[in-house]
C-alpha angles and dihedrals in degrees: 000000000000116000094244093051091047090053091053092050092049091049091053091049091051091052092048091050092048093051091048091052092050093050099041099067111090124219119258135056132286131176123206141164106230140177119239111276122206122217098013096113104041099157115139117258113269115280093198119141123213130227120230088268091059093249111145116228125241116285121229108228093213087065104029117013096163126080117190129179142158115252116254128197097176117131101174095108093060093042091053093045090053092054094047094048092050088055089056098257135110116239118248109268095235090057094058113097112176095205090060091050091052095042090055091074133078114257136208100225118136119249118250119239095229136040095277130072139293114220125211127182124187137144150170136228119242102227119242103006106071095243135112139194116235122197124205110196124188129181139179127212115271123238132210114245091240091052097056121106118260116274134225104200125187112190115206105195126194109224097169122135094268090060090067092080116102113273096032123074092008089055091046091054091050090049092051092049089051092051095046089057091057102046122102140220095278095053128094133194136200126180129211121184123198138188117138086340135019125249129189102230094180130006119222106307131178113259089234088073091078097155091055092046095048091047090054090052090053090054091064107111136170115264133159138307130348118263099173092170092059092047095052094042091053092042094053090046090056091046092050092048092057097034115152119191092209093052138071103256109202139164113211115202116201110189148118087244095234103135114185105157138050117017101354093168104110095218096063093048093044093051091052091050092048092049092056092046086060087058090056095256103128130195134231116191116204111189126203137170142064091261104049133177094225100166095050093048092048092050092047090053093047093050093042096056090245144094139265123226132172124215127189101169142035089251091058091046089051090052092054099041103031115021094036098031098127091045092047097050108030134062134225099174139019127207093004116184135178128211124191118194114197123208105236091204091065104022119058097185141344141205123202107216108227126335089107093147095040099059119119136186116276092236090058094061095093095031099104092193088069116091121253133165131293117232128191132210116296094010122146122205121193132190124184125203127194107210134185111221125215116245110275092001117173135168131040117002104184146339124221125204124184119198127190143158127241107253093231108029098028088224109155124236135184138197126188135194134172136208127216125210089237089063094063116111117233094241136013091228104049120032104029123088117275090249091056088052092049089053091051091048093049094047092044090051090051091050090050091052094050103033107016090241132099135214133242095044089282127138116229091250090055089047090058090050092049091049091051090051091049091050090056096043097046096037085212114149090211091058091046088054090050091054090050092050092052090053091049092050091051091055091051098053 
């Protein structure tokens, strides 16, 4: 057979296989424990290009019908954007990650019965342009603070010169005092401070010794330059020394992320963090400061099997270390990944909003040696897709599967759910639940900040009006703040 003819035959076979995959998944949800399967997701890696802003272009489903990404519970991008906007500035475009905006808000997903995930799919048509917004919502079962496993926490605190500015080291001290007050009898804390060198301020100490712990926090004082490498190396050494298999072993980095001494090449630091994550010592990055090393902190969290958050006030620190303590410290799922398979007979193309640096090859979805995301109790994870529908399309639109590993046994589990075209609401701003609309508003705001364009066929002025209405209807202070931020951003353009 001639090469050209062979290529045509292969292309037809691929299209037939793609259509069969899209039609074969039945609607509904099922949960199973499965062994890794090789060769079941043999779609080619994404060929998407990215604009200068980092926004991935729309994917043609006849070429790439499968979207796969690691779950992400980071919220630092939105936290930083809030602080910058309140100071009268627009955030840098490359620091705006839509998924972190959306995941900063409370969701309405049902709680699963077991220790895995619930999966929800819903969506809405965008009138007049043949597109729709699809929402994939995942949630883990919540845990009471008293039911969480004991924690070994090693705080690695940046005390370099830049941390002397208001809202940095003073805020870190307040956050640590808040956390110490919440920990129980099974918990332990150690503290490492770093500037040009690292110093063990307090070796692992029971959380019941609150006077000793609070006194150690008060001894934290600003010194010289920032040797992040020395701080993390010393912190992980302390965590390894006191490692307990029955406990959550976590290093918590509190810093502005502005390394300027020691090994400042990211690769060396990231490899060290990843190595310790493999030893079940995870990392939580807590960012502070007006000038903030966002990219480094995010990469540290991703490689350290943890999360990145940003705090700019005592109230936000209290939310992380008090209100969300069990979620912050414990784990429900390791290496969690999501895969969305679009039906090419109903969906012409799709665009995953955000998650640019969390995307993985389709064939790696069931390869449990490939890194995913770590998710704690009671966490919700949301992904939004903008899809172009085929004319007159009806039937199944897409199927979502989430796969994870049990934190202790590493046994894999999966849950699947599908969405039909008949389930789409007529408009993103009328029929869907208020929480769906908040997600659309948050993602659209993020897209406006990084590209100058919004989603859902809505002008930015209309977006501000929708956000104000949602603030009133939900009576949620976080949504009220979102509406205020959108108004501020409009005045700064």
